Amino acid sequence: MTETNGATLLVRALARAGTERIFTLSGNQLLPVYDACLDAGIPVTDTRHEAAAAHMADAWARLRGTPGVCLVSAGPGHTNAVTAVANALLAESPVVWISGGAALATRGRGGFQELDQVAVARSVCKAAWEVTRAEEIPALVALAWRMALAGRPGPTHLTIPEDLLAAPVPANPPLPEPSAFVPEPRAAEPDDVERALDLLAGAARPVILASPSAARGAAGAALRALATTTGIPFLVVESPRALNDPALLDTGRAAALADAILLVGPQDYAVAYGNPGGTAQRALVQVLADAELARNVLPDLGLVGDAASVLGQLVEASAGRAWRSAPWRAEVDAMRAAARERFADATRSDEVPIHPLRVAAELRRLLPPGAVVAQDGGEFSQWARWGLAGADVETLVSGKLAMIGPAIPFAIGAALARPGVPPVAVLGDGTFGFHGMEFDTAVRHDVPFVAVVGNDAGWAAERHRQAARYGEDRVVASDLLPTRYDRVAEALGAEGVRVARPEELRPALEHALASGRPTCVNVMIRSVPSPAAIP
């Protein structure tokens, strides 16, 4: 049994919160925490890069609805995690990011790995704190946990100096009560809920636009119930391609045609700053948990509260009302059906190199209901979003930060969060370079997943964009080699297979899904611009 120190207080508080796994990369400040985890029985998944640890925690949080815990060392360990945490912020994912810190006793003297880590973290988190007394750790863990879940979810941060983690604590402070880790729900004013429904019921072409967290968990269940009750089409806006997201199958343009919009989330670029289509003659109702309701456009009505609570209120109050959304919903459904037909031939194409949509079509046929698909990268992933749109799968998209790299760590985090059917990571060949080494993590921890790499030997999104703007002879910094990523995975102890012809696709994918091992399916694809423009 370890002595009581800051690390044991940290781990006990995390255990009280319900932490079932910690994602990390080893660092010397963290050794007391790992020792305490052994006593607490909390498993530790160690990665090959701190950003991968944060991505895995992000995937865990989205799928479990409870904070994923990312633990990294000070200085470069801390800064290596920043971009992945920023991605979680825009994905509205409740990650609790904990970093070791330079010793408090030598603060300001140029100590080892000394940085103002809290200042760095504040720009990518809902809130960030540095611990100054070991006895504060349990209460600050509860605060960070609660704030990550409260309102619009997102990451929070704690920096804990190494001397506070290692030094004995003379007194044994009590752990917070379980209720301290749970945010208070916040509902909207009932009269405002009725007014909102009056505006929506009076519209001929209403649309619901939902930000990422509004489509997950209890909020997502209420969102789908509201759409069923009212007949109002809803669009989840979670992609860097915004309302042009291929997963929306051209229905993003319904937002520009709408005469009433229920916006559940912020007025950011993904929803044209609250004014899709630039039309002023529409009603805008916005649901948001904070004071950013009128950040860009003054809504006709603001409903202040968390998405799950407010959507639940709207579902309850909408029952028994008369709705005239059916013709409009049929029109939106027709948009979707027409979009599917645009590329129907590509799903059956036998061309070589393989069309990306043929890969997505084979995946759609093979994936069992409820499978998790992590989608990442440029054009190949966008074709997959188109091809898998409407399938009975749960997707983890890289998100509105428009970063590339998370697919492989997302899939590993998903496999640990939901054991059973191996998740599938869909990524381009350029993206593989970010976290391909995490195959080593999956092998060491015996985590099965399938990475489907679309290999067109280039950064396709940039290559096509440059060619369109400047000409084919002026493409720069967009070419890669047709690397054998399957053999890279094999060298790390995983399985790998190369697919060059359409008839090889299904057997390769079937084997990968059934293998029970980390597997890379390296598919040689045709380089084709995706069906959605980059905003």
Short mmCIF file of C-alpha atoms in Angstrom, two decimals:
data_model
loop_
_atom_site.label_atom_id
_atom_site.label_comp_id
_atom_site.label_asym_id
_atom_site.label_seq_id
_atom_site.Cartn_x
_atom_site.Cartn_y
_atom_site.Cartn_z
CA MET A 1 0.00 0.00 0.00
CA THR A 2 1.45 3.35 -0.99
CA GLU A 3 1.72 6.14 1.54
CA THR A 4 -0.77 8.97 1.27
CA ASN A 5 0.61 11.66 -0.99
CA GLY A 6 -0.77 13.95 -3.66
CA ALA A 7 -0.83 11.12 -6.17
CA THR A 8 -2.91 8.85 -3.95
CA LEU A 9 -5.35 11.71 -3.31
CA LEU A 10 -5.59 12.25 -7.06
CA VAL A 11 -6.27 8.61 -7.84
CA ARG A 12 -8.74 8.17 -4.99
CA ALA A 13 -10.67 11.21 -6.22
CA LEU A 14 -10.67 9.87 -9.78
CA ALA A 15 -11.90 6.52 -8.50
CA ARG A 16 -14.68 8.28 -6.56
CA ALA A 17 -15.66 10.03 -9.81
CA GLY A 18 -16.02 6.66 -11.52
CA THR A 19 -12.82 6.59 -13.58
CA GLU A 20 -12.38 3.17 -15.17
CA ARG A 21 -9.26 3.83 -17.26
CA ILE A 22 -6.53 6.44 -17.65
CA PHE A 23 -4.82 7.22 -20.97
CA THR A 24 -1.24 8.37 -20.59
CA LEU A 25 2.37 8.56 -21.74
CA SER A 26 4.93 7.91 -19.06
CA GLY A 27 6.90 10.75 -17.50
CA ASN A 28 8.91 10.98 -14.32
CA GLN A 29 6.49 13.32 -12.53
CA LEU A 30 3.74 10.72 -13.05
CA LEU A 31 5.40 7.71 -11.42
CA PRO A 32 3.65 8.20 -8.05
CA VAL A 33 0.31 8.32 -9.89
CA TYR A 34 0.94 5.01 -11.63
CA ASP A 35 1.90 3.46 -8.28
CA ALA A 36 -1.36 4.70 -6.77
CA CYS A 37 -3.33 3.34 -9.74
CA LEU A 38 -2.09 -0.17 -8.89
CA ASP A 39 -3.63 0.10 -5.42
CA ALA A 40 -6.86 1.63 -6.76
CA GLY A 41 -7.22 -0.95 -9.54
CA ILE A 42 -7.51 1.67 -12.28
CA PRO A 43 -6.05 0.36 -15.56
CA VAL A 44 -3.56 2.55 -17.40
CA THR A 45 -3.27 2.57 -21.21
CA ASP A 46 0.10 3.99 -22.19
CA THR A 47 0.48 5.40 -25.69
CA ARG A 48 3.31 6.43 -28.02
CA HIS A 49 2.39 10.15 -28.11
CA GLU A 50 0.57 12.42 -25.69
CA ALA A 51 -1.85 13.58 -28.38
CA ALA A 52 -2.88 9.95 -28.89
CA ALA A 53 -3.64 9.67 -25.16
CA ALA A 54 -5.88 12.73 -25.37
CA HIS A 55 -7.62 11.42 -28.50
CA MET A 56 -8.30 8.09 -26.77
CA ALA A 57 -9.73 9.92 -23.76
CA ASP A 58 -11.87 11.96 -26.15
CA ALA A 59 -13.26 8.83 -27.82
CA TRP A 60 -13.97 7.29 -24.41
CA ALA A 61 -15.82 10.44 -23.32
CA ARG A 62 -18.00 10.63 -26.44
CA LEU A 63 -18.98 6.96 -26.29
CA ARG A 64 -19.39 6.64 -22.51
CA GLY A 65 -20.87 10.06 -21.79
CA THR A 66 -18.50 10.41 -18.85
CA PRO A 67 -15.14 12.18 -18.80
CA GLY A 68 -12.17 10.48 -20.38
CA VAL A 69 -8.99 11.01 -18.37
CA CYS A 70 -5.75 11.99 -20.08
CA LEU A 71 -2.59 12.07 -17.91
CA VAL A 72 0.65 13.51 -19.31
CA SER A 73 3.95 14.81 -18.00
CA ALA A 74 5.08 18.42 -17.72
CA GLY A 75 6.55 20.70 -20.36
CA PRO A 76 6.65 18.97 -23.76
CA GLY A 77 4.31 16.24 -22.54
CA HIS A 78 1.81 18.96 -21.74
CA THR A 79 2.24 20.86 -25.00
CA ASN A 80 2.10 17.66 -27.08
CA ALA A 81 -1.45 17.13 -25.85
CA VAL A 82 -2.69 20.64 -26.66
CA THR A 83 -3.97 20.12 -30.22
CA ALA A 84 -5.85 16.95 -29.33
CA VAL A 85 -7.48 18.71 -26.37
CA ALA A 86 -8.42 21.64 -28.62
CA ASN A 87 -10.08 19.12 -30.91
CA ALA A 88 -12.07 17.79 -27.95
CA LEU A 89 -13.14 21.34 -27.09
CA LEU A 90 -14.74 21.93 -30.49
CA ALA A 91 -16.19 18.41 -30.44
CA GLU A 92 -17.78 19.26 -27.07
CA SER A 93 -16.21 16.22 -25.47
CA PRO A 94 -15.70 16.08 -21.67
CA VAL A 95 -12.01 15.25 -21.28
CA VAL A 96 -10.27 15.74 -17.92
CA TRP A 97 -6.66 16.54 -18.84
CA ILE A 98 -4.15 16.23 -16.01
CA SER A 99 -0.49 17.21 -16.38
CA GLY A 100 2.43 16.89 -14.04
CA GLY A 101 4.16 20.18 -13.42
CA ALA A 102 7.53 21.58 -12.49
CA ALA A 103 8.15 21.55 -8.76
CA LEU A 104 6.28 24.25 -6.89
CA ALA A 105 9.25 24.70 -4.53
CA THR A 106 11.47 25.97 -7.38
CA ARG A 107 8.80 27.89 -9.29
CA GLY A 108 10.12 31.00 -11.01
CA ARG A 109 13.76 29.87 -10.87
CA GLY A 110 13.86 28.20 -14.29
CA GLY A 111 13.15 24.70 -13.09
CA PHE A 112 13.09 21.53 -15.16
CA GLN A 113 10.26 21.67 -17.74
CA GLU A 114 8.87 24.83 -16.14
CA LEU A 115 6.10 26.44 -18.22
CA ASP A 116 2.98 28.41 -17.48
CA GLN A 117 0.94 25.32 -18.29
CA VAL A 118 -2.35 26.74 -17.07
CA ALA A 119 -2.06 29.69 -19.45
CA VAL A 120 -1.44 27.26 -22.31
CA ALA A 121 -4.39 25.09 -21.27
CA ARG A 122 -6.91 27.89 -20.82
CA SER A 123 -7.09 28.58 -24.55
CA VAL A 124 -8.22 25.01 -25.31
CA CYS A 125 -10.28 24.18 -22.21
CA LYS A 126 -13.43 25.31 -20.48
CA ALA A 127 -11.35 25.92 -17.35
CA ALA A 128 -7.85 25.20 -16.03
CA TRP A 129 -6.22 25.27 -12.59
CA GLU A 130 -2.87 24.61 -10.95
CA VAL A 131 -2.84 22.84 -7.61
CA THR A 132 -0.93 24.75 -4.93
CA ARG A 133 -1.60 22.46 -1.94
CA ALA A 134 -1.88 18.68 -2.12
CA GLU A 135 -4.91 18.75 0.15
CA GLU A 136 -6.80 20.66 -2.58
CA ILE A 137 -6.49 17.85 -5.11
CA PRO A 138 -9.72 15.90 -4.38
CA ALA A 139 -11.91 19.02 -4.48
CA LEU A 140 -10.26 20.27 -7.67
CA VAL A 141 -10.72 16.88 -9.35
CA ALA A 142 -14.42 17.05 -8.49
CA LEU A 143 -14.63 20.59 -9.88
CA ALA A 144 -12.81 19.67 -13.09
CA TRP A 145 -15.01 16.59 -13.56
CA ARG A 146 -18.23 18.51 -12.91
CA MET A 147 -17.31 21.41 -15.19
CA ALA A 148 -16.31 19.07 -18.02
CA LEU A 149 -19.86 17.71 -18.01
CA ALA A 150 -21.76 20.90 -17.24
CA GLY A 151 -23.65 22.90 -19.85
CA ARG A 152 -21.94 22.45 -23.19
CA PRO A 153 -19.42 19.68 -22.39
CA GLY A 154 -15.72 20.13 -23.00
CA PRO A 155 -12.24 19.55 -21.59
CA THR A 156 -10.94 20.87 -18.30
CA HIS A 157 -7.37 20.86 -17.00
CA LEU A 158 -5.36 20.40 -13.82
CA THR A 159 -1.62 20.94 -13.51
CA ILE A 160 -0.22 19.22 -10.42
CA PRO A 161 3.40 20.05 -9.53
CA GLU A 162 5.64 17.02 -9.12
CA ASP A 163 6.56 17.78 -5.51
CA LEU A 164 2.87 17.84 -4.56
CA LEU A 165 2.31 14.48 -6.25
CA ALA A 166 5.25 12.82 -4.49
CA ALA A 167 5.34 14.41 -1.04
CA PRO A 168 3.52 12.74 1.90
CA VAL A 169 0.33 14.41 3.02
CA PRO A 170 0.18 14.71 6.81
CA ALA A 171 -3.60 14.78 7.01
CA ASN A 172 -5.94 12.60 4.98
CA PRO A 173 -8.54 15.03 3.58
CA PRO A 174 -11.99 13.57 3.00
CA LEU A 175 -13.03 12.77 -0.54
CA PRO A 176 -15.84 14.82 -2.07
CA GLU A 177 -19.31 13.31 -2.00
CA PRO A 178 -20.38 11.64 -5.27
CA SER A 179 -22.79 14.51 -5.90
CA ALA A 180 -19.82 16.91 -6.16
CA PHE A 181 -18.87 15.29 -9.48
CA VAL A 182 -22.31 15.75 -11.05
CA PRO A 183 -23.38 19.07 -12.61
CA GLU A 184 -26.73 20.60 -11.80
CA PRO A 185 -29.06 20.38 -14.80
CA ARG A 186 -30.30 23.72 -16.07
CA ALA A 187 -33.69 23.98 -17.75
CA ALA A 188 -35.10 26.87 -19.75
CA GLU A 189 -38.01 29.02 -18.63
CA PRO A 190 -41.27 27.13 -19.37
CA ASP A 191 -42.85 30.17 -21.03
CA ASP A 192 -39.85 30.43 -23.37
CA VAL A 193 -40.22 26.76 -24.29
CA GLU A 194 -43.85 27.37 -25.32
CA ARG A 195 -42.85 30.44 -27.34
CA ALA A 196 -40.17 28.45 -29.10
CA LEU A 197 -42.66 25.76 -30.07
CA ASP A 198 -45.09 28.44 -31.32
CA LEU A 199 -42.39 29.74 -33.67
CA LEU A 200 -41.49 26.26 -34.91
CA ALA A 201 -45.10 25.09 -35.30
CA GLY A 202 -45.95 28.21 -37.28
CA ALA A 203 -43.18 27.60 -39.80
CA ALA A 204 -43.57 25.74 -43.08
CA ARG A 205 -39.89 24.79 -43.36
CA PRO A 206 -38.38 24.46 -39.87
CA VAL A 207 -34.96 22.84 -39.33
CA ILE A 208 -33.08 21.77 -36.20
CA LEU A 209 -29.30 22.29 -36.28
CA ALA A 210 -27.52 20.40 -33.51
CA SER A 211 -23.91 20.78 -32.37
CA PRO A 212 -21.91 17.63 -31.58
CA SER A 213 -22.81 17.07 -27.93
CA ALA A 214 -26.50 17.73 -28.62
CA ALA A 215 -26.57 14.53 -30.67
CA ARG A 216 -25.00 12.31 -27.98
CA GLY A 217 -26.34 10.64 -24.87
CA ALA A 218 -29.50 11.94 -23.22
CA ALA A 219 -29.49 15.08 -25.37
CA GLY A 220 -29.27 12.99 -28.54
CA ALA A 221 -32.14 10.77 -27.45
CA ALA A 222 -34.29 13.85 -26.77
CA LEU A 223 -33.26 15.37 -30.12
CA ARG A 224 -34.41 12.30 -32.01
CA ALA A 225 -37.64 12.17 -30.00
CA LEU A 226 -38.33 15.83 -30.82
CA ALA A 227 -37.76 15.20 -34.53
CA THR A 228 -40.12 12.20 -34.40
CA THR A 229 -42.86 14.09 -32.56
CA THR A 230 -42.72 17.22 -34.67
CA GLY A 231 -41.60 15.89 -38.04
CA ILE A 232 -38.92 18.60 -38.16
CA PRO A 233 -35.75 17.56 -40.01
CA PHE A 234 -32.60 17.73 -37.90
CA LEU A 235 -28.98 18.00 -38.99
CA VAL A 236 -26.00 17.24 -36.78
CA VAL A 237 -23.30 19.79 -37.59
CA GLU A 238 -20.05 18.22 -36.38
CA SER A 239 -17.71 18.23 -39.37
CA PRO A 240 -15.13 20.79 -40.53
CA ARG A 241 -17.04 20.84 -43.81
CA ALA A 242 -19.95 22.30 -41.87
CA LEU A 243 -23.30 22.19 -43.70
CA ASN A 244 -21.41 20.74 -46.69
CA ASP A 245 -20.54 17.65 -44.63
CA PRO A 246 -20.91 14.64 -46.97
CA ALA A 247 -22.67 12.76 -44.15
CA LEU A 248 -25.60 15.18 -44.61
CA LEU A 249 -26.04 14.04 -48.24
CA ASP A 250 -26.79 17.52 -49.59
CA THR A 251 -29.43 18.23 -46.93
CA GLY A 252 -27.27 20.96 -45.43
CA ARG A 253 -28.82 23.30 -47.98
CA ALA A 254 -32.14 22.86 -46.16
CA ALA A 255 -30.79 25.27 -43.55
CA ALA A 256 -30.62 28.02 -46.18
CA LEU A 257 -34.22 27.32 -47.22
CA ALA A 258 -35.61 27.16 -43.69
CA ASP A 259 -38.08 29.74 -42.40
CA ALA A 260 -37.39 28.75 -38.78
CA ILE A 261 -34.24 27.30 -37.21
CA LEU A 262 -33.82 25.71 -33.81
CA LEU A 263 -30.08 25.98 -33.20
CA VAL A 264 -28.87 23.76 -30.37
CA GLY A 265 -25.32 25.00 -29.94
CA PRO A 266 -23.10 27.98 -30.73
CA GLN A 267 -23.25 30.44 -33.64
CA ASP A 268 -19.96 29.37 -35.17
CA TYR A 269 -18.68 29.03 -38.74
CA ALA A 270 -20.24 25.57 -39.10
CA VAL A 271 -23.74 27.12 -39.06
CA ALA A 272 -22.77 30.23 -41.05
CA TYR A 273 -22.44 32.20 -37.80
CA GLY A 274 -26.12 31.68 -37.04
CA ASN A 275 -27.39 32.83 -40.43
CA PRO A 276 -27.34 30.00 -43.02
CA GLY A 277 -28.22 31.30 -46.45
CA GLY A 278 -27.99 34.91 -45.34
CA THR A 279 -31.76 35.29 -45.11
CA ALA A 280 -33.05 37.68 -42.48
CA GLN A 281 -36.74 36.71 -42.81
CA ARG A 282 -36.61 33.66 -40.58
CA ALA A 283 -37.14 32.84 -36.93
CA LEU A 284 -34.05 31.79 -35.00
CA VAL A 285 -34.40 29.99 -31.68
CA GLN A 286 -31.10 29.17 -29.98
CA VAL A 287 -30.40 26.78 -27.13
CA LEU A 288 -27.14 27.36 -25.30
CA ALA A 289 -25.88 26.84 -21.79
CA ASP A 290 -23.98 30.10 -21.50
CA ALA A 291 -24.15 33.78 -22.41
CA GLU A 292 -22.99 33.41 -26.06
CA LEU A 293 -26.54 33.31 -27.41
CA ALA A 294 -26.15 36.46 -29.50
CA ARG A 295 -22.49 36.08 -30.42
CA ASN A 296 -23.12 36.90 -34.09
CA VAL A 297 -26.88 37.13 -34.68
CA LEU A 298 -29.54 38.19 -32.23
CA PRO A 299 -31.91 35.21 -31.95
CA ASP A 300 -35.64 35.78 -31.87
CA LEU A 301 -35.65 33.67 -28.72
CA GLY A 302 -32.90 32.30 -26.52
CA LEU A 303 -33.37 29.20 -24.37
CA VAL A 304 -30.65 29.17 -21.74
CA GLY A 305 -29.98 25.70 -20.37
CA ASP A 306 -28.15 22.48 -21.06
CA ALA A 307 -29.14 20.67 -24.25
CA ALA A 308 -30.48 17.52 -22.59
CA SER A 309 -32.76 19.47 -20.24
CA VAL A 310 -34.06 21.94 -22.83
CA LEU A 311 -34.62 19.34 -25.53
CA GLY A 312 -36.44 17.21 -22.97
CA GLN A 313 -38.69 20.18 -22.19
CA LEU A 314 -39.38 20.73 -25.89
CA VAL A 315 -40.28 17.04 -26.38
CA GLU A 316 -42.71 17.08 -23.48
CA ALA A 317 -44.34 20.37 -24.48
CA SER A 318 -44.58 19.44 -28.18
CA ALA A 319 -46.92 16.51 -27.57
CA GLY A 320 -50.48 17.24 -28.61
CA ARG A 321 -49.58 20.18 -30.83
CA ALA A 322 -50.44 20.27 -34.51
CA TRP A 323 -47.42 20.12 -36.79
CA ARG A 324 -47.32 20.81 -40.52
CA SER A 325 -43.76 19.68 -41.15
CA ALA A 326 -44.56 16.51 -43.12
CA PRO A 327 -44.34 17.99 -46.66
CA TRP A 328 -41.12 19.79 -45.82
CA ARG A 329 -39.61 16.67 -44.27
CA ALA A 330 -40.51 14.75 -47.41
CA GLU A 331 -38.73 17.42 -49.45
CA VAL A 332 -35.60 17.07 -47.33
CA ASP A 333 -35.80 13.27 -47.60
CA ALA A 334 -35.98 13.70 -51.39
CA MET A 335 -32.78 15.78 -51.29
CA ARG A 336 -31.08 12.94 -49.48
CA ALA A 337 -32.36 10.29 -51.87
CA ALA A 338 -31.28 12.29 -54.91
CA ALA A 339 -27.84 12.74 -53.41
CA ARG A 340 -27.44 8.98 -52.96
CA GLU A 341 -28.24 8.46 -56.62
CA ARG A 342 -25.52 10.87 -57.75
CA PHE A 343 -22.76 8.40 -56.95
CA ALA A 344 -24.64 5.10 -56.93
CA ASP A 345 -22.51 3.77 -59.79
CA ALA A 346 -19.31 4.40 -57.82
CA THR A 347 -20.47 2.06 -55.04
CA ARG A 348 -20.43 -0.79 -57.58
CA SER A 349 -17.45 0.35 -59.63
CA ASP A 350 -14.83 -2.24 -60.60
CA GLU A 351 -12.33 0.39 -61.71
CA VAL A 352 -8.68 0.15 -60.71
CA PRO A 353 -7.42 1.95 -58.68
CA ILE A 354 -10.47 1.40 -56.48
CA HIS A 355 -13.00 4.21 -56.13
CA PRO A 356 -13.16 5.38 -52.48
CA LEU A 357 -16.94 5.00 -52.44
CA ARG A 358 -16.60 1.32 -53.34
CA VAL A 359 -14.58 0.89 -50.14
CA ALA A 360 -17.28 2.65 -48.10
CA ALA A 361 -20.00 0.52 -49.71
CA GLU A 362 -18.21 -2.70 -48.76
CA LEU A 363 -17.79 -1.46 -45.20
CA ARG A 364 -21.47 -0.56 -45.03
CA ARG A 365 -22.42 -4.10 -46.07
CA LEU A 366 -20.12 -5.75 -43.55
CA LEU A 367 -20.35 -3.63 -40.40
CA PRO A 368 -22.76 -4.96 -37.75
CA PRO A 369 -25.40 -2.65 -36.22
CA GLY A 370 -23.97 -0.28 -33.65
CA ALA A 371 -20.37 -0.59 -34.84
CA VAL A 372 -18.11 2.39 -34.16
CA VAL A 373 -16.37 4.07 -37.10
CA ALA A 374 -13.66 6.68 -36.53
CA GLN A 375 -13.43 8.93 -39.60
CA ASP A 376 -10.44 11.11 -40.17
CA GLY A 377 -8.39 12.76 -42.88
CA GLY A 378 -9.19 14.40 -46.18
CA GLU A 379 -10.93 13.12 -49.28
CA PHE A 380 -11.00 9.40 -48.45
CA SER A 381 -12.72 10.03 -45.14
CA GLN A 382 -15.20 12.41 -46.77
CA TRP A 383 -16.18 9.69 -49.26
CA ALA A 384 -16.63 7.35 -46.30
CA ARG A 385 -18.90 9.86 -44.58
CA TRP A 386 -21.01 9.98 -47.74
CA GLY A 387 -21.05 6.21 -48.16
CA LEU A 388 -21.85 5.44 -44.51
CA ALA A 389 -24.43 8.23 -44.07
CA GLY A 390 -27.58 6.82 -42.49
CA ALA A 391 -25.97 3.46 -41.67
CA ASP A 392 -26.61 1.95 -38.24
CA VAL A 393 -23.14 2.81 -36.99
CA GLU A 394 -21.79 5.34 -34.52
CA THR A 395 -19.23 7.70 -35.95
CA LEU A 396 -16.37 9.52 -34.27
CA VAL A 397 -15.48 12.35 -36.62
CA SER A 398 -12.34 14.39 -36.07
CA GLY A 399 -14.49 17.50 -35.66
CA LYS A 400 -14.84 21.19 -36.30
CA LEU A 401 -11.21 22.01 -35.55
CA ALA A 402 -10.48 20.35 -38.92
CA MET A 403 -7.46 18.48 -37.61
CA ILE A 404 -6.21 15.22 -39.03
CA GLY A 405 -4.69 12.32 -37.13
CA PRO A 406 -7.20 11.09 -34.54
CA ALA A 407 -8.71 8.06 -36.32
CA ILE A 408 -6.33 5.35 -35.06
CA PRO A 409 -6.28 6.53 -31.39
CA PHE A 410 -10.04 7.15 -31.59
CA ALA A 411 -10.53 3.53 -32.63
CA ILE A 412 -8.30 2.22 -29.83
CA GLY A 413 -10.14 4.36 -27.27
CA ALA A 414 -13.46 3.15 -28.69
CA ALA A 415 -12.42 -0.50 -28.45
CA LEU A 416 -11.62 0.00 -24.76
CA ALA A 417 -14.78 1.99 -24.09
CA ARG A 418 -17.03 -0.52 -25.84
CA PRO A 419 -15.46 -3.98 -25.94
CA GLY A 420 -16.96 -6.36 -28.46
CA VAL A 421 -17.10 -5.58 -32.16
CA PRO A 422 -13.74 -4.07 -33.21
CA PRO A 423 -14.04 -0.42 -34.24
CA VAL A 424 -12.99 0.67 -37.72
CA ALA A 425 -10.68 3.62 -38.32
CA VAL A 426 -11.14 5.17 -41.78
CA LEU A 427 -8.16 7.34 -42.69
CA GLY A 428 -6.04 8.54 -45.56
CA ASP A 429 -2.44 7.64 -46.18
CA GLY A 430 -1.22 11.07 -45.10
CA THR A 431 -3.10 10.74 -41.85
CA PHE A 432 -1.45 7.43 -41.06
CA GLY A 433 1.79 9.30 -40.42
CA PHE A 434 0.37 11.08 -37.38
CA HIS A 435 -0.42 8.09 -35.17
CA GLY A 436 0.53 4.93 -37.05
CA MET A 437 2.82 4.03 -34.14
CA GLU A 438 -0.28 3.51 -32.01
CA PHE A 439 -0.52 0.08 -33.62
CA ASP A 440 2.24 -0.69 -31.12
CA THR A 441 -0.08 0.49 -28.32
CA ALA A 442 -2.90 -1.71 -29.59
CA VAL A 443 -0.64 -4.75 -29.84
CA ARG A 444 0.84 -4.26 -26.36
CA HIS A 445 -2.60 -3.85 -24.80
CA ASP A 446 -4.29 -6.49 -26.98
CA VAL A 447 -6.85 -4.04 -28.38
CA PRO A 448 -8.50 -5.21 -31.62
CA PHE A 449 -9.44 -2.63 -34.25
CA VAL A 450 -9.33 -2.30 -38.03
CA ALA A 451 -7.65 0.60 -39.82
CA VAL A 452 -8.79 1.02 -43.42
CA VAL A 453 -6.21 3.25 -45.11
CA GLY A 454 -7.17 4.86 -48.41
CA ASN A 455 -3.81 5.07 -50.17
CA ASP A 456 -3.61 7.44 -53.14
CA ALA A 457 -0.01 8.47 -52.43
CA GLY A 458 -0.81 12.05 -51.58
CA TRP A 459 -2.53 14.72 -49.55
CA ALA A 460 -5.57 14.48 -51.80
CA ALA A 461 -7.62 17.39 -50.44
CA GLU A 462 -4.72 19.79 -50.93
CA ARG A 463 -3.65 18.25 -54.23
CA HIS A 464 -7.08 18.63 -55.81
CA ARG A 465 -7.56 22.10 -54.40
CA GLN A 466 -4.20 23.30 -55.70
CA ALA A 467 -4.82 21.81 -59.13
CA ALA A 468 -8.22 23.50 -59.35
CA ARG A 469 -6.86 26.89 -58.30
CA TYR A 470 -3.45 27.03 -59.94
CA GLY A 471 -3.31 24.21 -62.50
CA GLU A 472 -2.07 20.63 -62.53
CA ASP A 473 1.50 21.76 -63.19
CA ARG A 474 1.60 23.89 -60.02
CA VAL A 475 0.87 21.29 -57.35
CA VAL A 476 3.38 21.56 -54.48
CA ALA A 477 3.93 19.64 -51.22
CA SER A 478 1.03 17.28 -51.86
CA ASP A 479 2.67 14.06 -53.07
CA LEU A 480 3.55 11.03 -50.97
CA LEU A 481 4.87 7.55 -51.71
CA PRO A 482 2.55 4.55 -52.17
CA THR A 483 3.89 3.23 -48.88
CA ARG A 484 3.08 -0.29 -47.67
CA TYR A 485 1.27 0.78 -44.50
CA ASP A 486 0.16 -2.82 -44.07
CA ARG A 487 3.81 -3.78 -43.65
CA VAL A 488 4.37 -0.91 -41.22
CA ALA A 489 1.58 -2.37 -39.08
CA GLU A 490 3.08 -5.84 -39.40
CA ALA A 491 6.46 -4.54 -38.24
CA LEU A 492 4.72 -3.28 -35.09
CA GLY A 493 3.22 -6.71 -34.40
CA ALA A 494 -0.20 -6.17 -35.97
CA GLU A 495 -1.72 -7.78 -39.05
CA GLY A 496 -1.66 -6.13 -42.45
CA VAL A 497 -3.09 -6.72 -45.89
CA ARG A 498 -2.78 -4.78 -49.14
CA VAL A 499 -5.81 -4.45 -51.42
CA ALA A 500 -5.33 -3.37 -55.02
CA ARG A 501 -8.45 -4.69 -56.78
CA PRO A 502 -12.18 -4.38 -55.91
CA GLU A 503 -12.69 -8.15 -55.68
CA GLU A 504 -10.05 -8.28 -52.93
CA LEU A 505 -11.90 -5.79 -50.72
CA ARG A 506 -14.58 -7.91 -49.12
CA PRO A 507 -12.36 -10.89 -48.20
CA ALA A 508 -9.76 -8.55 -46.71
CA LEU A 509 -12.32 -6.63 -44.65
CA GLU A 510 -14.08 -9.80 -43.50
CA HIS A 511 -10.78 -11.26 -42.33
CA ALA A 512 -9.79 -8.04 -40.56
CA LEU A 513 -13.10 -7.74 -38.71
CA ALA A 514 -12.97 -11.40 -37.62
CA SER A 515 -9.27 -11.55 -36.71
CA GLY A 516 -9.60 -10.18 -33.18
CA ARG A 517 -6.28 -8.37 -33.69
CA PRO A 518 -5.17 -4.87 -34.65
CA THR A 519 -5.23 -4.96 -38.45
CA CYS A 520 -4.32 -2.52 -41.21
CA VAL A 521 -6.11 -2.85 -44.56
CA ASN A 522 -4.07 -0.76 -47.01
CA VAL A 523 -6.34 -0.01 -49.99
CA MET A 524 -4.91 1.45 -53.18
CA ILE A 525 -7.55 3.98 -54.22
CA ARG A 526 -8.24 6.35 -57.04
CA SER A 527 -7.58 9.98 -56.10
CA VAL A 528 -11.01 11.60 -56.47
CA PRO A 529 -12.23 14.96 -55.11
CA SER A 530 -14.86 14.36 -52.46
CA PRO A 531 -18.53 15.34 -52.97
CA ALA A 532 -18.30 18.29 -50.58
CA ALA A 533 -16.28 21.46 -50.91
CA ILE A 534 -13.98 22.56 -48.12
CA PRO A 535 -15.40 25.80 -46.67
#
